[in-house]
Coordinates of C-alpha atoms and ligand atoms in Angstrom, one line a residue:
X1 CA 105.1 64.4 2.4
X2 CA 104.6 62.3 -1.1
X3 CA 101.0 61.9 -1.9
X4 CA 99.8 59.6 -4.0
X5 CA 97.7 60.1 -7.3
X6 CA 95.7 58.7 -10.2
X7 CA 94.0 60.3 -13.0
X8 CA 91.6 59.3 -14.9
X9 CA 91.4 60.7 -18.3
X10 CA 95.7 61.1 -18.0
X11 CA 95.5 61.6 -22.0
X12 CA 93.1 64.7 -22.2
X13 CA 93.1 68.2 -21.7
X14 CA 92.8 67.9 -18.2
X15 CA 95.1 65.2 -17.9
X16 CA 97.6 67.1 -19.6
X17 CA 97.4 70.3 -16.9
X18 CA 97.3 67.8 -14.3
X19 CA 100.4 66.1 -15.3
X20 CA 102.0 69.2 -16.2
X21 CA 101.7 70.8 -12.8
X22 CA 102.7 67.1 -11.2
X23 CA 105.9 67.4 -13.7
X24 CA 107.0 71.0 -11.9
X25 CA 106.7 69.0 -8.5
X26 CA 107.8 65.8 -9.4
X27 CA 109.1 64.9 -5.8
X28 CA 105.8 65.4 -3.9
X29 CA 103.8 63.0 -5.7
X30 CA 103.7 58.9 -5.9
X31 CA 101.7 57.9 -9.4
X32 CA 99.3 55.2 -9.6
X33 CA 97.2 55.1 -11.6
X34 CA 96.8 56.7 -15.6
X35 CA 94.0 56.0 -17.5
X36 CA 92.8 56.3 -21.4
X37 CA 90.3 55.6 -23.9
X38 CA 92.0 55.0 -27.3
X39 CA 95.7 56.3 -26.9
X40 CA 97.8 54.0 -26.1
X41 CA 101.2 55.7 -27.3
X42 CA 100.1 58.5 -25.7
X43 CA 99.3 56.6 -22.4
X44 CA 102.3 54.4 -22.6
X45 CA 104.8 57.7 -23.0
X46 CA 103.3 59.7 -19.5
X47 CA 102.7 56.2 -17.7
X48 CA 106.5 55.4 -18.3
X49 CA 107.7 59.6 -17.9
X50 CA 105.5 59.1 -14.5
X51 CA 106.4 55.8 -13.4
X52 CA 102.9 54.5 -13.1
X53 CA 101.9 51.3 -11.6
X54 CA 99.4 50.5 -13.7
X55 CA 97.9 51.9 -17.0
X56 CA 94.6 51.2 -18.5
X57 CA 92.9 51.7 -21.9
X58 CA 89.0 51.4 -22.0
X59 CA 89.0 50.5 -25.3
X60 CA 90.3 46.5 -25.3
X61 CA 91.7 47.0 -28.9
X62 CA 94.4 49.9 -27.8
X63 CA 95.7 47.0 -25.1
X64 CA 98.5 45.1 -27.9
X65 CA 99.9 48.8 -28.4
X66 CA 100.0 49.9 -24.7
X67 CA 101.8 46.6 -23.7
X68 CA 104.0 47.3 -26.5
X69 CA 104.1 50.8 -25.2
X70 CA 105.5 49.7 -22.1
X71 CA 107.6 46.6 -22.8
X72 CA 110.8 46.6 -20.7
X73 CA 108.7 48.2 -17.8
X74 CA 106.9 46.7 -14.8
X75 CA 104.0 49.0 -15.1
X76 CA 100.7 46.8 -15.1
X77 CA 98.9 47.5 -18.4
X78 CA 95.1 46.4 -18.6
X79 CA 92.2 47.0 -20.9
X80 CA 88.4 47.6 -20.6
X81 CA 85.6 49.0 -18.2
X82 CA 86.5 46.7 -15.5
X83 CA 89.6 47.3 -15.9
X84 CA 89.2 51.0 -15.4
X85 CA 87.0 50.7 -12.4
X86 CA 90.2 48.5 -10.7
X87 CA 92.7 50.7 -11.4
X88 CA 90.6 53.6 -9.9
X89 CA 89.5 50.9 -6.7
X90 CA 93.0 51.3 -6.0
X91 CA 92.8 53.8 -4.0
X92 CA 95.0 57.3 -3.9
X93 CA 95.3 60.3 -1.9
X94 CA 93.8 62.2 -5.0
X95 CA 92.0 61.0 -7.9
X96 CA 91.6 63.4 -10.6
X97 CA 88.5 62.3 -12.5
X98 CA 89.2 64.2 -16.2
X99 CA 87.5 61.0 -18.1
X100 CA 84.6 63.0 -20.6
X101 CA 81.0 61.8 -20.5
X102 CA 79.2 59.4 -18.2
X103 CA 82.4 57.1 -19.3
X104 CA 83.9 58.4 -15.8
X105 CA 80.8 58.2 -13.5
X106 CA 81.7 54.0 -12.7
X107 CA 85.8 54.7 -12.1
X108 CA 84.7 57.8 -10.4
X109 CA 82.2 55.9 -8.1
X110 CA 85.4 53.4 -7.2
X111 CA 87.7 55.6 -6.6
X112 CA 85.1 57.5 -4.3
X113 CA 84.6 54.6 -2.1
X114 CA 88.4 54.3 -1.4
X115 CA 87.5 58.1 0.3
X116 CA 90.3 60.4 -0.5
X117 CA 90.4 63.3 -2.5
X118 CA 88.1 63.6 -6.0
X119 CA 89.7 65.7 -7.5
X120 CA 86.2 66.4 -10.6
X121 CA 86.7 67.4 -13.3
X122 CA 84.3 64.9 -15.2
X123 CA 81.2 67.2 -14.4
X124 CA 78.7 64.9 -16.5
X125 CA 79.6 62.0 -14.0
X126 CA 78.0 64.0 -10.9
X127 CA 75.2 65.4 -13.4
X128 CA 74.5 62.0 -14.4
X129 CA 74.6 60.1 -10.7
X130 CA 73.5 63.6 -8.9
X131 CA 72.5 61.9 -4.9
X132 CA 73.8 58.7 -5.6
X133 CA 77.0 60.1 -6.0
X134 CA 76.8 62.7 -2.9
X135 CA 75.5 60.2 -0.5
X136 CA 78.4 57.6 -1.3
X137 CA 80.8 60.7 -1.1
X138 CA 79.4 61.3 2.8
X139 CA 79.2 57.2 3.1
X140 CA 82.7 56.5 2.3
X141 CA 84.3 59.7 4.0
X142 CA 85.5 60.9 0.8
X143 CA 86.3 65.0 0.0
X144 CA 84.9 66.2 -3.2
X145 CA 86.9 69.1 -4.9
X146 CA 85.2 70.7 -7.9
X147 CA 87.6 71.6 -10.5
X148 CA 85.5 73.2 -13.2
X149 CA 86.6 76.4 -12.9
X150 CA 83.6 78.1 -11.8
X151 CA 82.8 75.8 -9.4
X152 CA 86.2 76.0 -8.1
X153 CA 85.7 79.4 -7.9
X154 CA 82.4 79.1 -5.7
X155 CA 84.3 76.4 -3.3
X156 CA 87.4 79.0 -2.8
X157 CA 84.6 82.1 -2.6
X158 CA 82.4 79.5 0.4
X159 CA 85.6 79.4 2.5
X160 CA 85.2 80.6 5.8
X161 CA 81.4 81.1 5.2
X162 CA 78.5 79.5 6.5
X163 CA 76.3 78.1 3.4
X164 CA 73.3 79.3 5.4
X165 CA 74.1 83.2 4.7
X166 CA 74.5 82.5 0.8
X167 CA 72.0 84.9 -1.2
X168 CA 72.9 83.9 -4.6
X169 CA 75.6 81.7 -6.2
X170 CA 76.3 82.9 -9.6
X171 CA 78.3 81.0 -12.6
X172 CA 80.1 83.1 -15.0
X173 CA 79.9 82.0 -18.2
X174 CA 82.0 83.2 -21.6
X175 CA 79.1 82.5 -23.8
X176 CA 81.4 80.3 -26.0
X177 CA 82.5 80.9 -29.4
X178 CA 78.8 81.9 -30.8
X179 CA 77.9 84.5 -28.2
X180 CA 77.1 87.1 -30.9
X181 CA 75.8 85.0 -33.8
X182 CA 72.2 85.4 -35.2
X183 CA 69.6 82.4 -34.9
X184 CA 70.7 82.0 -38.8
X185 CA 74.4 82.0 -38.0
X186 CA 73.5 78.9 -35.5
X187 CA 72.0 77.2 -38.4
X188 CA 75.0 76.8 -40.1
X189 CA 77.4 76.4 -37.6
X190 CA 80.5 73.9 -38.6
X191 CA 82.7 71.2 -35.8
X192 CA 85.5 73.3 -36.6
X193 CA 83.5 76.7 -35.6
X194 CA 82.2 75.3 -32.5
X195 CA 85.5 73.7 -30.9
X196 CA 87.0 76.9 -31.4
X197 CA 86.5 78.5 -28.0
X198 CA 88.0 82.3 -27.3
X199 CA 89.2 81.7 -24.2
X200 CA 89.8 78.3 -23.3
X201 CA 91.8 75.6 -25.1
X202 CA 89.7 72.4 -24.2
X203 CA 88.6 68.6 -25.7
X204 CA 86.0 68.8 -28.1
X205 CA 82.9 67.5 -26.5
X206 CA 82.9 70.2 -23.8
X207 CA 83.8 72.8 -26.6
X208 CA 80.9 72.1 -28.2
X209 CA 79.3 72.1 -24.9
X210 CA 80.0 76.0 -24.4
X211 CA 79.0 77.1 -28.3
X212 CA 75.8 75.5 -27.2
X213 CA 75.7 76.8 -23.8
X214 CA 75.0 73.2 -22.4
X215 CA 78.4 73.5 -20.9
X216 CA 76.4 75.6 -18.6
X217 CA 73.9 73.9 -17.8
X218 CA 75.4 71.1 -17.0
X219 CA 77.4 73.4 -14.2
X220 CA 74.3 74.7 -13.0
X221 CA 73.4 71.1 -12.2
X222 CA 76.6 70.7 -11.1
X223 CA 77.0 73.2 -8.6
X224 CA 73.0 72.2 -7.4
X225 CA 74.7 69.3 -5.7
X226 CA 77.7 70.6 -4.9
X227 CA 76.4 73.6 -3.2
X228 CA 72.9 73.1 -1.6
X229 CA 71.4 76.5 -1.6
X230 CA 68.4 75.3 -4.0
X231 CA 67.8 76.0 -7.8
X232 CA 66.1 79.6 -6.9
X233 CA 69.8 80.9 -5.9
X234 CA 71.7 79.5 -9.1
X235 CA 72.0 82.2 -11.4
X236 CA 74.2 82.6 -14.8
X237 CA 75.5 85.5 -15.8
X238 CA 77.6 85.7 -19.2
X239 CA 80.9 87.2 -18.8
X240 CA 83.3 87.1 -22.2
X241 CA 86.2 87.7 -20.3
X242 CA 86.5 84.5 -18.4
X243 CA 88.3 86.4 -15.9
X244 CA 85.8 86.3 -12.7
X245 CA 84.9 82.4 -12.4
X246 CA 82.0 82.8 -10.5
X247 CA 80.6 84.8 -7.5
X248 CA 78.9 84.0 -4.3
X249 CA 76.5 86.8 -2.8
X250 CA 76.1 86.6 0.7
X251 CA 72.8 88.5 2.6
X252 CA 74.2 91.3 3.9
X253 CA 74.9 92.3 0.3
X254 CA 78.6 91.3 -0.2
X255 CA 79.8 89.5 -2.9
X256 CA 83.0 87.5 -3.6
X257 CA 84.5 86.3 -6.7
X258 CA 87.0 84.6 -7.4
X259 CA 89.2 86.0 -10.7
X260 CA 92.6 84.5 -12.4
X261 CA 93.7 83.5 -15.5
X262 CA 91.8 81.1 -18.3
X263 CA 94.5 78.4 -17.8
X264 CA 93.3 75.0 -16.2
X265 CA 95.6 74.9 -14.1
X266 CA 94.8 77.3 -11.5
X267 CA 91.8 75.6 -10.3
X268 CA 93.4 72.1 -10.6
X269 CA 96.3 73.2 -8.4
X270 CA 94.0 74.5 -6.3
X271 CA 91.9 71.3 -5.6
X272 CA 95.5 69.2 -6.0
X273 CA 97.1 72.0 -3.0
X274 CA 93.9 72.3 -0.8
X275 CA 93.8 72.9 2.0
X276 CA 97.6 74.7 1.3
X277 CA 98.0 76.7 -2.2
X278 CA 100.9 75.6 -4.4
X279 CA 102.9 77.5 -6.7
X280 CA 101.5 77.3 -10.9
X281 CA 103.3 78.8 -13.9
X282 CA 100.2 80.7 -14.8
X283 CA 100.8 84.5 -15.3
X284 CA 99.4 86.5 -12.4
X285 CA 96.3 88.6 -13.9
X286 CA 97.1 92.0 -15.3
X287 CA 93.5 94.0 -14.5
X288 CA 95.1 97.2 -16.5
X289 CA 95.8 95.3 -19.3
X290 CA 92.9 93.5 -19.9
X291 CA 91.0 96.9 -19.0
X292 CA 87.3 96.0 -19.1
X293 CA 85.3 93.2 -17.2
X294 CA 81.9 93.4 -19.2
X295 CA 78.7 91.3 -18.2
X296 CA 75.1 90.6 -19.8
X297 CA 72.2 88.5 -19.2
X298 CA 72.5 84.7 -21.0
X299 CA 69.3 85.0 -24.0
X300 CA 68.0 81.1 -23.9
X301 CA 65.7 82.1 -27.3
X302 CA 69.2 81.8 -29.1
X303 CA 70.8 79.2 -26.6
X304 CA 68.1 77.5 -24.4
X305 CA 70.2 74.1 -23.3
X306 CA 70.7 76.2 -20.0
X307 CA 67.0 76.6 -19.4
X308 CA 66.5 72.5 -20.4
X309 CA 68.9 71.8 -17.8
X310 CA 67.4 74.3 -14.9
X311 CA 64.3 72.3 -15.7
X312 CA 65.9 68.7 -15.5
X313 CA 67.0 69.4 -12.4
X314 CA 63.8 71.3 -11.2
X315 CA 62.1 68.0 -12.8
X316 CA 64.9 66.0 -10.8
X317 CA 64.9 62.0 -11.1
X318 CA 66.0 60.2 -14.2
X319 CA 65.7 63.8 -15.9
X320 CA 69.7 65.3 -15.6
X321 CA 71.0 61.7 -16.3
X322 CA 68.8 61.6 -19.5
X323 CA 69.8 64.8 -20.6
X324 CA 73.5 64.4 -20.4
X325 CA 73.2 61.3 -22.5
X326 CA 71.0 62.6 -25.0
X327 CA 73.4 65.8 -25.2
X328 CA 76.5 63.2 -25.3
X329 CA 74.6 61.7 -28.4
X330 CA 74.3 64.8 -30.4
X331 CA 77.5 66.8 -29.6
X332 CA 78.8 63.4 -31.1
X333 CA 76.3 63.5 -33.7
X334 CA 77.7 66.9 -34.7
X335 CA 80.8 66.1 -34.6
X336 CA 81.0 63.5 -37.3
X337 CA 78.7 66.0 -39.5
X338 CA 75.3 64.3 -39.1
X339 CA 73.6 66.7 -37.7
X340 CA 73.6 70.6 -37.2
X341 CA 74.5 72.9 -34.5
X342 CA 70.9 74.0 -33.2
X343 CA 69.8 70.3 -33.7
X344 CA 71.9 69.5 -30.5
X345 CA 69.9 70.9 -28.0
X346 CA 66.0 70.1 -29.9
X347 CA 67.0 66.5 -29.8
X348 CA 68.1 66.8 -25.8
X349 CA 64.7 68.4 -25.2
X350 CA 62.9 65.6 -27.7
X351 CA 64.7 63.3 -25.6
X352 CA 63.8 64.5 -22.6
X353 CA 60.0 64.4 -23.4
X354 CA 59.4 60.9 -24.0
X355 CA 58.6 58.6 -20.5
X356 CA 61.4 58.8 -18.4
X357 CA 62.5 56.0 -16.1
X358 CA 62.1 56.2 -12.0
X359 CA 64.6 58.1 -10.3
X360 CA 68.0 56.5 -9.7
X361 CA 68.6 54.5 -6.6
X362 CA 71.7 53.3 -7.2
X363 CA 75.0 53.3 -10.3
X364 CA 73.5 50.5 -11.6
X365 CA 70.1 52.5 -12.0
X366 CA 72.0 55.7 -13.3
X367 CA 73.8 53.4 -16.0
X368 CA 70.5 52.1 -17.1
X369 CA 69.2 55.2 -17.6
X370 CA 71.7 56.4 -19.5
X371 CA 72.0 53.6 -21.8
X372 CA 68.5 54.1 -22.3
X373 CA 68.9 57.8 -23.2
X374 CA 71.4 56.9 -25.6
X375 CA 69.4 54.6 -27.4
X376 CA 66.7 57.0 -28.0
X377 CA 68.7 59.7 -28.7
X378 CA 70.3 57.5 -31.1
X379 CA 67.1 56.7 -32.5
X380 CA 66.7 60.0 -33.1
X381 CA 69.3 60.7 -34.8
X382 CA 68.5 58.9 -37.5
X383 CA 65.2 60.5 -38.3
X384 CA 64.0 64.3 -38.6
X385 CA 62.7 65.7 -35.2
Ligands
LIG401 P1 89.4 65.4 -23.5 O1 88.6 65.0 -24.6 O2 90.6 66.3 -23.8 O3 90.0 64.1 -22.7 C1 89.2 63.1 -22.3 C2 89.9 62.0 -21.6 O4 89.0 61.0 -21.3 C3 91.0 61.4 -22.5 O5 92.0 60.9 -21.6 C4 90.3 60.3 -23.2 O6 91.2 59.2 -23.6 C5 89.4 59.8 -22.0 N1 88.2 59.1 -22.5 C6 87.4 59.5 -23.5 N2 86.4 58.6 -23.7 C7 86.6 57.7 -22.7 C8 85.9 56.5 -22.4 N3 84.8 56.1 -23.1 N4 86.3 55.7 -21.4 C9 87.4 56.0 -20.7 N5 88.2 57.2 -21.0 C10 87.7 58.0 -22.0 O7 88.4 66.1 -22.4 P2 88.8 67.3 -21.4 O8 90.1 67.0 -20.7 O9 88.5 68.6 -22.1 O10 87.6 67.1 -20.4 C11 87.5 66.1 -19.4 C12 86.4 66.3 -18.4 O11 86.7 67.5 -17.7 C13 85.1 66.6 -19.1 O12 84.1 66.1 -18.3 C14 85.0 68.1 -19.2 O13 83.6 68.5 -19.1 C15 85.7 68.5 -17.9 N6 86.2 69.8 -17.9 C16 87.2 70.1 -18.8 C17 87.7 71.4 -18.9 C18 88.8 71.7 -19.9 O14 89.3 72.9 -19.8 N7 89.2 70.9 -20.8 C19 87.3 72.5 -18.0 C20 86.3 72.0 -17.0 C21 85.8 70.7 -17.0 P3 91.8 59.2 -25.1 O15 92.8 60.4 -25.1 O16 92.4 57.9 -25.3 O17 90.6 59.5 -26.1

């Protein structure tokens, strides 16, 4: 049976796996909508390789070269946040959500309320909009598949399993590119240092996300909605080998994990297969080969964005949403050189203690906090903090 698809984000990393497992099995899908920020060649080539009905660019100044992209086609080209949200209120059987940021949380929310698969990817959306994101998925019928691959890992480790007998859920986590580095090292951390990770290729934001270790603790607020066993059974362990994704441990002392290659695509076919399993071109693990599976407790003295996010979400309200802005800020910050590596998660935190907004009832409340977030975090920016 041909399913239908959009994904949002078409142009990134994720997109790319997403695109390249839909390219091995080209007959079983219908494509409807791809989406972009900036790249409009790059849009324009997979919308028209796809056969797209319609592809969008948020950015309103990449439209003139995504029309041009796709002159001689019929595939609708639009531009903007309204745009974005349309093309994702169209509806699909699956919606991969692989925007970065809270940049996805609006699409995301549309193409929730057609129900259908969410395929998410864009963790920072459910971080961000937490309950108001959960109760529109039960509102609107629609299935939420985690694809991060730890939480994928925890989803396909639940199966068959009553939540209720969970002990512990625990999050593997590599310990990104500065694992070993001294408090000094961190100091002087480059861009180019930080976006090289050792075992995943991946955009830069969330690079950065893992040298920093906010990576996980955004996941940890992640899987708090995704897998109500409350904050107390969240643990992270760090794990260099990427190989076991995570682990549930169950109360009669049996624990499952869930182990494969570091290649995206495993858990995206996963959520893109589910219920069924579909074939990936992903080489099967070789255990004998890769010989030791090492773990270690995560030291937050070095990298404490995960304890900052344990207590955002402890803190709940407008407190995960203000923190994934603020962290947006500086990884972006960093980026362009204005500020250092450790200075990334003390403005998050500096953020994070000024008066917060009420809770979020609803998008439009999420969206105002994190506009707010931004401007402080922008603020601070500019100044020592
Ligand atoms: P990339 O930076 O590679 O790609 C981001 C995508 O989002 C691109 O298509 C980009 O368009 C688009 N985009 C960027 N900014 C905006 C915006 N303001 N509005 C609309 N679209 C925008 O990111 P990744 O693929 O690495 O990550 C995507 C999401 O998946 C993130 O939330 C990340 O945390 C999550 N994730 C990623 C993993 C990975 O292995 N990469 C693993 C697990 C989760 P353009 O190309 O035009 O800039």
């Amino acid at each position: 049976m041909v399913r239908s698809i959009s994904v949002l984000g078409a142009t990134g990393s994720i997109g790319a796996s997403t695109l390249d497992l839909i390219r091995r099995n080209r007959a079983d899908w219908r494509v409807v909508a791809l989406t972009a920020n900036g790249d409009a060649a790059g849009l324009a080539k997979l919308a028209r390789e796809f056969g797209a009905e319609v592809a969008v660019v948020a950015d309103e100044a990449a439209l003139p070269a995504l029309r041009d992209g796709l002159s001689g086609t019929n595939i609708h080209a639009a531009a903007g946040a309204s745009a974005l949200v349309e093309a994702a209120a169209r509806g699909a059987d699956v919606t991969v959500a692989a925007i970065v940021g809270c940049a996805g949380l609006a699409p995301t929310m549309a193409a929730i309320e057609q129900g259908g698969v969410i395929a998410l990817a864009n963790k920072e959306a459910l971080v961000s909009a937490g309950d108001v994101m959960t109760a529109a998925v039960a509102k609107h019928g629609a299935t939420l598949l985690p694809v991060d691959s730890e939480h994928n890992a925890i989803f396909q480790c639940l199966a068959g399993n009553d939540i209720a007998h969970v002990h512990a859920i625990t999050l593997t986590a590599s310990g990104g590119p500065f694992r070993d580095w001294t408090l000094d090292q961190l100091e002087r951390a480059t861009p180019a240092e930080a976006v090289k990770h050792p075992n995943w290729s991946m955009g830069a934001k969330i690079s950065v996300d893992s040298a920093t270790m906010m990576n996980k603790g955004l996941e940890f607020i992640e899987a708090f909605h995704l897998f109500p066993v409350g904050v107390e059974r969240l643990r992270i362990i760090v794990h260099p080998q990427s190989v076991v994704h995570s682990m549930v441990e169950y109360r009669d002392g049996s624990t499952l994990a869930q182990l494969g290659p570091s290649d995206m695509r495993v858990p995206i076919a996963s959520a893109l297969a589910w219920p069924a399993r579909m074939h990936t071109p992903c080489a099967p693990l070789d255990l004998a080969a890769i010989g030791q599976l090492t773990f270690r407790a995560p030291d937050e003295t070095r990298f404490p964005a995960t304890c900052v996010a344990r207590n955002a979400v402890i803190e709940g309200g407008a407190a995960p949403a203000t923190m994934n802005a603020a962290n947006e800020i500086a990884v972006a910050a960093f980026l362009d050189g204005q500020i250092g590596f450790t200075r990334i998660v003390q403005s998050v935190e500096a953020v994070l203690a000024r008066a917060l907004l009420p809770a979020p009832g609803c998008l439009d409340d999420v969206i105002a906090i994190d506009a707010e977030a931004r401007v402080r975090a922008r603020e601070l920016m500019e100044t020592a903090i």
